[in-house]
Amino acid sequence: MATVTFRDETAAGRPVTEWQVAGLPERMTVRELIRLRVREEVARHNARPTDRFDGLVRPDDAETELNGYRLREPRRIDWERQAEIAEHAFLVNGFFVLAGDRQVESLDETVDLTADPGLVFVKLVALAGG
């Protein structure tokens, strides 16, 4: 069994947050890892719903804030909907994922978690006016 470290960084490489999940298979696809990450962060939010969501992608009807999202009111979030949003965001370059020292290119790419136990997620921010 493997342990993976999920780490968010800015485009400049500054760490934002980091957490681990243990007991995983040695190999998983990028899609499975994104869905796992989203399920875990939504579960943490849903355990104590607030009007702020600190996750990979913006929930429906939320506003973007610094390192998170503001919900109109405290509520539970559907992890499967969030996973769909995250998969789409990956496909349209809303964020990219580094496994070890390489950028993964496809949701169906397999990551060896024994060789690359750390995944770095870098959110890309659209430039104003462009």
mmCIF file of N, CA and C in Angstrom:
data_model
loop_
_atom_site.group_PDB
_atom_site.id
_atom_site.type_symbol
_atom_site.label_atom_id
_atom_site.label_comp_id
_atom_site.label_asym_id
_atom_site.label_seq_id
_atom_site.Cartn_x
_atom_site.Cartn_y
_atom_site.Cartn_z
ATOM 1 N N MET A 1 0.838 -1.179 0.000
ATOM 2 C CA MET A 1 0.000 0.000 0.000
ATOM 3 C C MET A 1 0.887 1.247 0.000
ATOM 4 N N ALA A 2 0.375 2.280 -0.612
ATOM 5 C CA ALA A 2 1.145 3.514 -0.758
ATOM 6 C C ALA A 2 0.471 4.666 -0.019
ATOM 7 N N THR A 3 1.266 5.676 0.256
ATOM 8 C CA THR A 3 0.779 6.931 0.816
ATOM 9 C C THR A 3 1.104 8.018 -0.187
ATOM 10 N N VAL A 4 0.118 8.854 -0.500
ATOM 11 C CA VAL A 4 0.351 9.952 -1.434
ATOM 12 C C VAL A 4 0.227 11.276 -0.690
ATOM 13 N N THR A 5 1.090 12.207 -1.059
ATOM 14 C CA THR A 5 1.036 13.561 -0.515
ATOM 15 C C THR A 5 0.470 14.468 -1.592
ATOM 16 N N PHE A 6 -0.625 15.140 -1.269
ATOM 17 C CA PHE A 6 -1.227 16.130 -2.161
ATOM 18 C C PHE A 6 -0.718 17.492 -1.697
ATOM 19 N N ARG A 7 -0.101 18.240 -2.607
ATOM 20 C CA ARG A 7 0.425 19.554 -2.250
ATOM 21 C C ARG A 7 -0.032 20.569 -3.287
ATOM 22 N N ASP A 8 -0.558 21.677 -2.819
ATOM 23 C CA ASP A 8 -0.906 22.789 -3.698
ATOM 24 C C ASP A 8 0.221 23.796 -3.642
ATOM 25 N N GLU A 9 0.583 24.326 -4.807
ATOM 26 C CA GLU A 9 1.604 25.360 -4.893
ATOM 27 C C GLU A 9 1.125 26.453 -5.825
ATOM 28 N N THR A 10 1.687 27.641 -5.636
ATOM 29 C CA THR A 10 1.429 28.723 -6.579
ATOM 30 C C THR A 10 2.257 28.470 -7.831
ATOM 31 N N ALA A 11 1.985 29.212 -8.886
ATOM 32 C CA ALA A 11 2.759 29.073 -10.120
ATOM 33 C C ALA A 11 4.235 29.399 -9.889
ATOM 34 N N ALA A 12 4.521 30.188 -8.861
ATOM 35 C CA ALA A 12 5.903 30.534 -8.531
ATOM 36 C C ALA A 12 6.569 29.475 -7.647
ATOM 37 N N GLY A 13 5.832 28.415 -7.291
ATOM 38 C CA GLY A 13 6.396 27.329 -6.493
ATOM 39 C C GLY A 13 6.243 27.490 -4.998
ATOM 40 N N ARG A 14 5.480 28.482 -4.540
ATOM 41 C CA ARG A 14 5.263 28.676 -3.104
ATOM 42 C C ARG A 14 4.220 27.680 -2.611
ATOM 43 N N PRO A 15 4.538 26.889 -1.582
ATOM 44 C CA PRO A 15 3.558 25.933 -1.041
ATOM 45 C C PRO A 15 2.353 26.655 -0.448
ATOM 46 N N VAL A 16 1.160 26.087 -0.697
ATOM 47 C CA VAL A 16 -0.078 26.657 -0.166
ATOM 48 C C VAL A 16 -0.645 25.732 0.905
ATOM 49 N N THR A 17 -0.750 24.456 0.593
ATOM 50 C CA THR A 17 -1.270 23.473 1.548
ATOM 51 C C THR A 17 -0.723 22.092 1.187
ATOM 52 N N GLU A 18 -0.737 21.199 2.171
ATOM 53 C CA GLU A 18 -0.231 19.845 1.946
ATOM 54 C C GLU A 18 -0.932 18.895 2.908
ATOM 55 N N TRP A 19 -1.303 17.695 2.408
ATOM 56 C CA TRP A 19 -1.912 16.675 3.239
ATOM 57 C C TRP A 19 -1.711 15.314 2.584
ATOM 58 N N GLN A 20 -1.867 14.247 3.366
ATOM 59 C CA GLN A 20 -1.589 12.895 2.888
ATOM 60 C C GLN A 20 -2.806 11.986 3.006
ATOM 61 N N VAL A 21 -2.807 10.970 2.130
ATOM 62 C CA VAL A 21 -3.787 9.890 2.207
ATOM 63 C C VAL A 21 -3.000 8.584 2.125
ATOM 64 N N ALA A 22 -3.224 7.709 3.090
ATOM 65 C CA ALA A 22 -2.506 6.437 3.154
ATOM 66 C C ALA A 22 -3.408 5.289 2.706
ATOM 67 N N GLY A 23 -2.796 4.129 2.523
ATOM 68 C CA GLY A 23 -3.538 2.916 2.211
ATOM 69 C C GLY A 23 -4.011 2.822 0.772
ATOM 70 N N LEU A 24 -3.266 3.421 -0.145
ATOM 71 C CA LEU A 24 -3.658 3.427 -1.552
ATOM 72 C C LEU A 24 -2.928 2.336 -2.333
ATOM 73 N N PRO A 25 -3.488 1.952 -3.481
ATOM 74 C CA PRO A 25 -2.764 1.020 -4.347
ATOM 75 C C PRO A 25 -1.456 1.663 -4.813
ATOM 76 N N GLU A 26 -0.523 0.861 -5.267
ATOM 77 C CA GLU A 26 0.774 1.383 -5.702
ATOM 78 C C GLU A 26 0.685 2.180 -6.994
ATOM 79 N N ARG A 27 -0.330 1.917 -7.816
ATOM 80 C CA ARG A 27 -0.489 2.624 -9.083
ATOM 81 C C ARG A 27 -1.933 3.095 -9.217
ATOM 82 N N MET A 28 -2.095 4.363 -9.624
ATOM 83 C CA MET A 28 -3.421 4.928 -9.849
ATOM 84 C C MET A 28 -3.346 5.867 -11.042
ATOM 85 N N THR A 29 -4.476 6.030 -11.719
ATOM 86 C CA THR A 29 -4.505 6.995 -12.818
ATOM 87 C C THR A 29 -4.639 8.407 -12.242
ATOM 88 N N VAL A 30 -4.293 9.380 -13.061
ATOM 89 C CA VAL A 30 -4.446 10.772 -12.658
ATOM 90 C C VAL A 30 -5.919 11.058 -12.355
ATOM 91 N N ARG A 31 -6.819 10.521 -13.165
ATOM 92 C CA ARG A 31 -8.261 10.694 -12.920
ATOM 93 C C ARG A 31 -8.633 10.179 -11.525
ATOM 94 N N GLU A 32 -8.169 8.986 -11.170
ATOM 95 C CA GLU A 32 -8.471 8.407 -9.860
ATOM 96 C C GLU A 32 -7.895 9.263 -8.732
ATOM 97 N N LEU A 33 -6.701 9.784 -8.947
ATOM 98 C CA LEU A 33 -6.062 10.609 -7.925
ATOM 99 C C LEU A 33 -6.781 11.945 -7.747
ATOM 100 N N ILE A 34 -7.213 12.552 -8.839
ATOM 101 C CA ILE A 34 -7.972 13.803 -8.743
ATOM 102 C C ILE A 34 -9.291 13.549 -8.027
ATOM 103 N N ARG A 35 -9.985 12.473 -8.395
ATOM 104 C CA ARG A 35 -11.264 12.159 -7.762
ATOM 105 C C ARG A 35 -11.071 11.859 -6.267
ATOM 106 N N LEU A 36 -10.007 11.147 -5.927
ATOM 107 C CA LEU A 36 -9.698 10.860 -4.527
ATOM 108 C C LEU A 36 -9.455 12.165 -3.759
ATOM 109 N N ARG A 37 -8.645 13.018 -4.340
ATOM 110 C CA ARG A 37 -8.344 14.287 -3.696
ATOM 111 C C ARG A 37 -9.629 15.084 -3.460
ATOM 112 N N VAL A 38 -10.458 15.203 -4.474
ATOM 113 C CA VAL A 38 -11.701 15.971 -4.369
ATOM 114 C C VAL A 38 -12.630 15.346 -3.335
ATOM 115 N N ARG A 39 -12.768 14.019 -3.357
ATOM 116 C CA ARG A 39 -13.635 13.347 -2.387
ATOM 117 C C ARG A 39 -13.179 13.627 -0.957
ATOM 118 N N GLU A 40 -11.868 13.577 -0.724
ATOM 119 C CA GLU A 40 -11.324 13.822 0.611
ATOM 120 C C GLU A 40 -11.546 15.260 1.065
ATOM 121 N N GLU A 41 -11.284 16.244 0.181
ATOM 122 C CA GLU A 41 -11.448 17.628 0.602
ATOM 123 C C GLU A 41 -12.923 17.990 0.793
ATOM 124 N N VAL A 42 -13.814 17.400 -0.006
ATOM 125 C CA VAL A 42 -15.247 17.643 0.181
ATOM 126 C C VAL A 42 -15.718 16.983 1.480
ATOM 127 N N ALA A 43 -15.214 15.800 1.785
ATOM 128 C CA ALA A 43 -15.585 15.131 3.040
ATOM 129 C C ALA A 43 -15.170 15.982 4.244
ATOM 130 N N ARG A 44 -13.980 16.589 4.183
ATOM 131 C CA ARG A 44 -13.540 17.469 5.276
ATOM 132 C C ARG A 44 -14.468 18.678 5.408
ATOM 133 N N HIS A 45 -14.850 19.253 4.259
ATOM 134 C CA HIS A 45 -15.765 20.398 4.291
ATOM 135 C C HIS A 45 -17.133 19.977 4.835
ATOM 136 N N ASN A 46 -17.669 18.868 4.331
ATOM 137 C CA ASN A 46 -19.014 18.437 4.715
ATOM 138 C C ASN A 46 -19.114 18.012 6.176
ATOM 139 N N ALA A 47 -17.989 17.663 6.793
ATOM 140 C CA ALA A 47 -18.007 17.319 8.217
ATOM 141 C C ALA A 47 -18.378 18.536 9.062
ATOM 142 N N ARG A 48 -18.057 19.726 8.577
ATOM 143 C CA ARG A 48 -18.377 20.994 9.260
ATOM 144 C C ARG A 48 -18.611 22.059 8.199
ATOM 145 N N PRO A 49 -19.762 22.029 7.527
ATOM 146 C CA PRO A 49 -20.012 22.980 6.436
ATOM 147 C C PRO A 49 -19.938 24.435 6.891
ATOM 148 N N THR A 50 -19.231 25.237 6.134
ATOM 149 C CA THR A 50 -19.158 26.677 6.356
ATOM 150 C C THR A 50 -19.432 27.369 5.019
ATOM 151 N N ASP A 51 -19.334 28.678 5.020
ATOM 152 C CA ASP A 51 -19.543 29.406 3.769
ATOM 153 C C ASP A 51 -18.237 29.573 2.989
ATOM 154 N N ARG A 52 -17.194 28.880 3.405
ATOM 155 C CA ARG A 52 -15.906 28.896 2.695
ATOM 156 C C ARG A 52 -15.514 27.466 2.353
ATOM 157 N N PHE A 53 -15.059 27.272 1.113
ATOM 158 C CA PHE A 53 -14.593 25.956 0.673
ATOM 159 C C PHE A 53 -13.157 26.098 0.200
ATOM 160 N N ASP A 54 -12.268 25.360 0.835
ATOM 161 C CA ASP A 54 -10.855 25.359 0.454
ATOM 162 C C ASP A 54 -10.586 24.080 -0.324
ATOM 163 N N GLY A 55 -10.746 24.171 -1.640
ATOM 164 C CA GLY A 55 -10.580 22.981 -2.458
ATOM 165 C C GLY A 55 -9.910 23.277 -3.782
ATOM 166 N N LEU A 56 -9.763 22.242 -4.556
ATOM 167 C CA LEU A 56 -9.073 22.328 -5.836
ATOM 168 C C LEU A 56 -9.815 23.193 -6.840
ATOM 169 N N VAL A 57 -11.133 23.033 -6.915
ATOM 170 C CA VAL A 57 -11.918 23.768 -7.913
ATOM 171 C C VAL A 57 -13.133 24.419 -7.266
ATOM 172 N N ARG A 58 -13.662 25.412 -7.954
ATOM 173 C CA ARG A 58 -14.777 26.214 -7.450
ATOM 174 C C ARG A 58 -16.088 25.441 -7.535
ATOM 175 N N PRO A 59 -16.808 25.339 -6.424
ATOM 176 C CA PRO A 59 -18.144 24.733 -6.470
ATOM 177 C C PRO A 59 -19.105 25.618 -7.262
ATOM 178 N N ASP A 60 -20.190 25.024 -7.742
ATOM 179 C CA ASP A 60 -21.230 25.793 -8.416
ATOM 180 C C ASP A 60 -21.703 26.908 -7.477
ATOM 181 N N ASP A 61 -21.996 28.069 -8.027
ATOM 182 C CA ASP A 61 -22.535 29.211 -7.280
ATOM 183 C C ASP A 61 -21.620 29.705 -6.165
ATOM 184 N N ALA A 62 -20.318 29.628 -6.361
ATOM 185 C CA ALA A 62 -19.377 30.145 -5.364
ATOM 186 C C ALA A 62 -18.521 31.225 -6.020
ATOM 187 N N GLU A 63 -17.971 32.093 -5.184
ATOM 188 C CA GLU A 63 -17.090 33.151 -5.662
ATOM 189 C C GLU A 63 -15.654 32.816 -5.292
ATOM 190 N N THR A 64 -14.731 33.141 -6.172
ATOM 191 C CA THR A 64 -13.320 32.884 -5.924
ATOM 192 C C THR A 64 -12.767 33.903 -4.937
ATOM 193 N N GLU A 65 -12.014 33.390 -3.964
ATOM 194 C CA GLU A 65 -11.297 34.215 -2.995
ATOM 195 C C GLU A 65 -9.850 33.757 -2.986
ATOM 196 N N LEU A 66 -9.028 34.434 -2.233
ATOM 197 C CA LEU A 66 -7.641 34.041 -2.110
ATOM 198 C C LEU A 66 -7.557 32.634 -1.511
ATOM 199 N N ASN A 67 -7.010 31.696 -2.260
ATOM 200 C CA ASN A 67 -6.812 30.311 -1.821
ATOM 201 C C ASN A 67 -8.088 29.615 -1.366
ATOM 202 N N GLY A 68 -9.221 29.949 -1.985
ATOM 203 C CA GLY A 68 -10.458 29.263 -1.642
ATOM 204 C C GLY A 68 -11.646 29.868 -2.353
ATOM 205 N N TYR A 69 -12.829 29.467 -1.912
ATOM 206 C CA TYR A 69 -14.075 29.883 -2.557
ATOM 207 C C TYR A 69 -15.111 30.224 -1.493
ATOM 208 N N ARG A 70 -15.885 31.274 -1.735
ATOM 209 C CA ARG A 70 -16.928 31.711 -0.814
ATOM 210 C C ARG A 70 -18.266 31.203 -1.334
ATOM 211 N N LEU A 71 -18.963 30.435 -0.503
ATOM 212 C CA LEU A 71 -20.297 29.946 -0.818
ATOM 213 C C LEU A 71 -21.316 30.991 -0.373
ATOM 214 N N ARG A 72 -22.467 31.016 -1.003
ATOM 215 C CA ARG A 72 -23.488 31.993 -0.620
ATOM 216 C C ARG A 72 -23.978 31.775 0.802
ATOM 217 N N GLU A 73 -23.959 30.528 1.230
ATOM 218 C CA GLU A 73 -24.344 30.174 2.598
ATOM 219 C C GLU A 73 -23.668 28.852 2.935
ATOM 220 N N PRO A 74 -23.492 28.551 4.209
ATOM 221 C CA PRO A 74 -22.897 27.265 4.570
ATOM 222 C C PRO A 74 -23.741 26.119 4.006
ATOM 223 N N ARG A 75 -23.099 25.189 3.345
ATOM 224 C CA ARG A 75 -23.828 24.051 2.786
ATOM 225 C C ARG A 75 -22.880 22.898 2.524
ATOM 226 N N ARG A 76 -23.487 21.727 2.375
ATOM 227 C CA ARG A 76 -22.740 20.540 1.994
ATOM 228 C C ARG A 76 -22.495 20.587 0.488
ATOM 229 N N ILE A 77 -21.417 19.969 0.055
ATOM 230 C CA ILE A 77 -21.035 19.963 -1.360
ATOM 231 C C ILE A 77 -21.066 18.528 -1.860
ATOM 232 N N ASP A 78 -21.509 18.341 -3.085
ATOM 233 C CA ASP A 78 -21.563 17.027 -3.738
ATOM 234 C C ASP A 78 -20.178 16.713 -4.313
ATOM 235 N N TRP A 79 -19.507 15.709 -3.758
ATOM 236 C CA TRP A 79 -18.145 15.421 -4.186
ATOM 237 C C TRP A 79 -18.102 14.955 -5.642
ATOM 238 N N GLU A 80 -19.120 14.234 -6.096
ATOM 239 C CA GLU A 80 -19.094 13.751 -7.485
ATOM 240 C C GLU A 80 -19.195 14.905 -8.473
ATOM 241 N N ARG A 81 -20.016 15.918 -8.147
ATOM 242 C CA ARG A 81 -20.101 17.109 -9.002
ATOM 243 C C ARG A 81 -18.759 17.844 -8.995
ATOM 244 N N GLN A 82 -18.143 17.947 -7.816
ATOM 245 C CA GLN A 82 -16.837 18.593 -7.726
ATOM 246 C C GLN A 82 -15.786 17.832 -8.530
ATOM 247 N N ALA A 83 -15.866 16.502 -8.527
ATOM 248 C CA ALA A 83 -14.916 15.696 -9.297
ATOM 249 C C ALA A 83 -15.091 15.944 -10.795
ATOM 250 N N GLU A 84 -16.337 16.070 -11.245
ATOM 251 C CA GLU A 84 -16.586 16.383 -12.659
ATOM 252 C C GLU A 84 -15.982 17.746 -13.024
ATOM 253 N N ILE A 85 -16.175 18.730 -12.150
ATOM 254 C CA ILE A 85 -15.616 20.058 -12.382
ATOM 255 C C ILE A 85 -14.089 19.987 -12.431
ATOM 256 N N ALA A 86 -13.495 19.212 -11.530
ATOM 257 C CA ALA A 86 -12.038 19.086 -11.479
ATOM 258 C C ALA A 86 -11.486 18.404 -12.726
ATOM 259 N N GLU A 87 -12.139 17.339 -13.175
ATOM 260 C CA GLU A 87 -11.672 16.658 -14.391
ATOM 261 C C GLU A 87 -11.715 17.610 -15.581
ATOM 262 N N HIS A 88 -12.807 18.360 -15.697
ATOM 263 C CA HIS A 88 -12.927 19.326 -16.792
ATOM 264 C C HIS A 88 -11.844 20.404 -16.677
ATOM 265 N N ALA A 89 -11.617 20.908 -15.469
ATOM 266 C CA ALA A 89 -10.596 21.939 -15.264
ATOM 267 C C ALA A 89 -9.222 21.437 -15.673
ATOM 268 N N PHE A 90 -8.903 20.176 -15.368
ATOM 269 C CA PHE A 90 -7.626 19.599 -15.777
ATOM 270 C C PHE A 90 -7.521 19.591 -17.301
ATOM 271 N N LEU A 91 -8.604 19.195 -17.971
ATOM 272 C CA LEU A 91 -8.592 19.088 -19.435
ATOM 273 C C LEU A 91 -8.441 20.434 -20.132
ATOM 274 N N VAL A 92 -8.927 21.502 -19.500
ATOM 275 C CA VAL A 92 -8.842 22.837 -20.124
ATOM 276 C C VAL A 92 -7.731 23.677 -19.477
ATOM 277 N N ASN A 93 -6.783 23.021 -18.820
ATOM 278 C CA ASN A 93 -5.610 23.669 -18.229
ATOM 279 C C ASN A 93 -5.942 24.668 -17.127
ATOM 280 N N GLY A 94 -6.974 24.368 -16.341
ATOM 281 C CA GLY A 94 -7.285 25.189 -15.173
ATOM 282 C C GLY A 94 -6.284 24.938 -14.051
ATOM 283 N N PHE A 95 -5.658 23.787 -14.070
ATOM 284 C CA PHE A 95 -4.570 23.443 -13.159
ATOM 285 C C PHE A 95 -3.757 22.342 -13.823
ATOM 286 N N PHE A 96 -2.533 22.179 -13.357
ATOM 287 C CA PHE A 96 -1.751 21.043 -13.831
ATOM 288 C C PHE A 96 -1.203 20.289 -12.639
ATOM 289 N N VAL A 97 -0.777 19.055 -12.914
ATOM 290 C CA VAL A 97 -0.326 18.158 -11.859
ATOM 291 C C VAL A 97 1.093 17.714 -12.176
ATOM 292 N N LEU A 98 1.945 17.788 -11.158
ATOM 293 C CA LEU A 98 3.306 17.268 -11.261
ATOM 294 C C LEU A 98 3.402 16.010 -10.409
ATOM 295 N N ALA A 99 3.937 14.955 -10.999
ATOM 296 C CA ALA A 99 4.216 13.711 -10.279
ATOM 297 C C ALA A 99 5.727 13.551 -10.287
ATOM 298 N N GLY A 100 6.345 13.697 -9.122
ATOM 299 C CA GLY A 100 7.804 13.718 -9.090
ATOM 300 C C GLY A 100 8.280 14.976 -9.796
ATOM 301 N N ASP A 101 9.133 14.817 -10.793
ATOM 302 C CA ASP A 101 9.668 15.976 -11.507
ATOM 303 C C ASP A 101 9.069 16.143 -12.899
ATOM 304 N N ARG A 102 7.921 15.480 -13.154
ATOM 305 C CA ARG A 102 7.323 15.577 -14.489
ATOM 306 C C ARG A 102 5.861 15.984 -14.417
ATOM 307 N N GLN A 103 5.437 16.700 -15.458
ATOM 308 C CA GLN A 103 4.032 17.091 -15.554
ATOM 309 C C GLN A 103 3.255 15.964 -16.201
ATOM 310 N N VAL A 104 2.141 15.573 -15.589
ATOM 311 C CA VAL A 104 1.305 14.540 -16.186
ATOM 312 C C VAL A 104 0.412 15.200 -17.230
ATOM 313 N N GLU A 105 0.161 14.484 -18.306
ATOM 314 C CA GLU A 105 -0.518 15.069 -19.462
ATOM 315 C C GLU A 105 -1.950 14.596 -19.655
ATOM 316 N N SER A 106 -2.305 13.451 -19.086
ATOM 317 C CA SER A 106 -3.595 12.833 -19.388
ATOM 318 C C SER A 106 -4.265 12.325 -18.120
ATOM 319 N N LEU A 107 -5.592 12.389 -18.097
ATOM 320 C CA LEU A 107 -6.333 11.824 -16.971
ATOM 321 C C LEU A 107 -6.136 10.319 -16.864
ATOM 322 N N ASP A 108 -5.838 9.673 -17.991
ATOM 323 C CA ASP A 108 -5.686 8.224 -17.989
ATOM 324 C C ASP A 108 -4.246 7.767 -17.761
ATOM 325 N N GLU A 109 -3.335 8.710 -17.585
ATOM 326 C CA GLU A 109 -1.937 8.373 -17.303
ATOM 327 C C GLU A 109 -1.839 7.740 -15.918
ATOM 328 N N THR A 110 -1.056 6.684 -15.810
ATOM 329 C CA THR A 110 -0.880 5.992 -14.534
ATOM 330 C C THR A 110 0.330 6.554 -13.799
ATOM 331 N N VAL A 111 0.158 6.759 -12.498
ATOM 332 C CA VAL A 111 1.237 7.259 -11.650
ATOM 333 C C VAL A 111 1.634 6.139 -10.695
ATOM 334 N N ASP A 112 2.935 5.862 -10.634
ATOM 335 C CA ASP A 112 3.474 4.881 -9.697
ATOM 336 C C ASP A 112 3.704 5.600 -8.373
ATOM 337 N N LEU A 113 2.858 5.345 -7.396
ATOM 338 C CA LEU A 113 2.922 6.052 -6.124
ATOM 339 C C LEU A 113 4.089 5.620 -5.247
ATOM 340 N N THR A 114 4.734 4.515 -5.588
ATOM 341 C CA THR A 114 5.929 4.133 -4.848
ATOM 342 C C THR A 114 7.125 4.946 -5.341
ATOM 343 N N ALA A 115 7.136 5.288 -6.631
ATOM 344 C CA ALA A 115 8.223 6.091 -7.196
ATOM 345 C C ALA A 115 7.950 7.587 -7.060
ATOM 346 N N ASP A 116 6.684 7.984 -7.209
ATOM 347 C CA ASP A 116 6.282 9.396 -7.154
ATOM 348 C C ASP A 116 5.161 9.568 -6.133
ATOM 349 N N PRO A 117 5.478 9.515 -4.833
ATOM 350 C CA PRO A 117 4.417 9.598 -3.820
ATOM 351 C C PRO A 117 3.891 11.013 -3.569
ATOM 352 N N GLY A 118 4.499 12.007 -4.199
ATOM 353 C CA GLY A 118 4.057 13.379 -4.010
ATOM 354 C C GLY A 118 3.477 13.946 -5.286
ATOM 355 N N LEU A 119 2.265 14.484 -5.190
ATOM 356 C CA LEU A 119 1.629 15.138 -6.334
ATOM 357 C C LEU A 119 1.494 16.619 -6.024
ATOM 358 N N VAL A 120 1.929 17.450 -6.954
ATOM 359 C CA VAL A 120 1.823 18.892 -6.803
ATOM 360 C C VAL A 120 0.753 19.394 -7.750
ATOM 361 N N PHE A 121 -0.194 20.145 -7.218
ATOM 362 C CA PHE A 121 -1.271 20.745 -8.014
ATOM 363 C C PHE A 121 -1.003 22.242 -8.092
ATOM 364 N N VAL A 122 -0.964 22.757 -9.305
ATOM 365 C CA VAL A 122 -0.736 24.184 -9.515
ATOM 366 C C VAL A 122 -1.927 24.745 -10.273
ATOM 367 N N LYS A 123 -2.680 25.619 -9.598
ATOM 368 C CA LYS A 123 -3.843 26.258 -10.230
ATOM 369 C C LYS A 123 -3.354 27.396 -11.106
ATOM 370 N N LEU A 124 -3.915 27.490 -12.292
ATOM 371 C CA LEU A 124 -3.561 28.574 -13.201
ATOM 372 C C LEU A 124 -4.636 29.633 -13.130
ATOM 373 N N VAL A 125 -4.240 30.870 -13.043
ATOM 374 C CA VAL A 125 -5.172 31.974 -12.890
ATOM 375 C C VAL A 125 -5.230 32.736 -14.205
ATOM 376 N N ALA A 126 -6.458 32.944 -14.703
ATOM 377 C CA ALA A 126 -6.628 33.704 -15.935
ATOM 378 C C ALA A 126 -6.216 35.162 -15.701
ATOM 379 N N LEU A 127 -5.538 35.735 -16.674
ATOM 380 C CA LEU A 127 -5.139 37.132 -16.584
ATOM 381 C C LEU A 127 -6.313 38.046 -16.857
ATOM 382 N N ALA A 128 -6.418 39.116 -16.153
ATOM 383 C CA ALA A 128 -7.499 40.088 -16.355
ATOM 384 C C ALA A 128 -7.351 40.736 -17.721
ATOM 385 N N GLY A 129 -8.454 40.848 -18.433
ATOM 386 C CA GLY A 129 -8.444 41.504 -19.722
ATOM 387 C C GLY A 129 -7.927 40.654 -20.856
ATOM 388 N N GLY A 130 -7.585 39.400 -20.595
ATOM 389 C CA GLY A 130 -7.007 38.616 -21.673
ATOM 390 C C GLY A 130 -7.519 37.271 -21.712
#
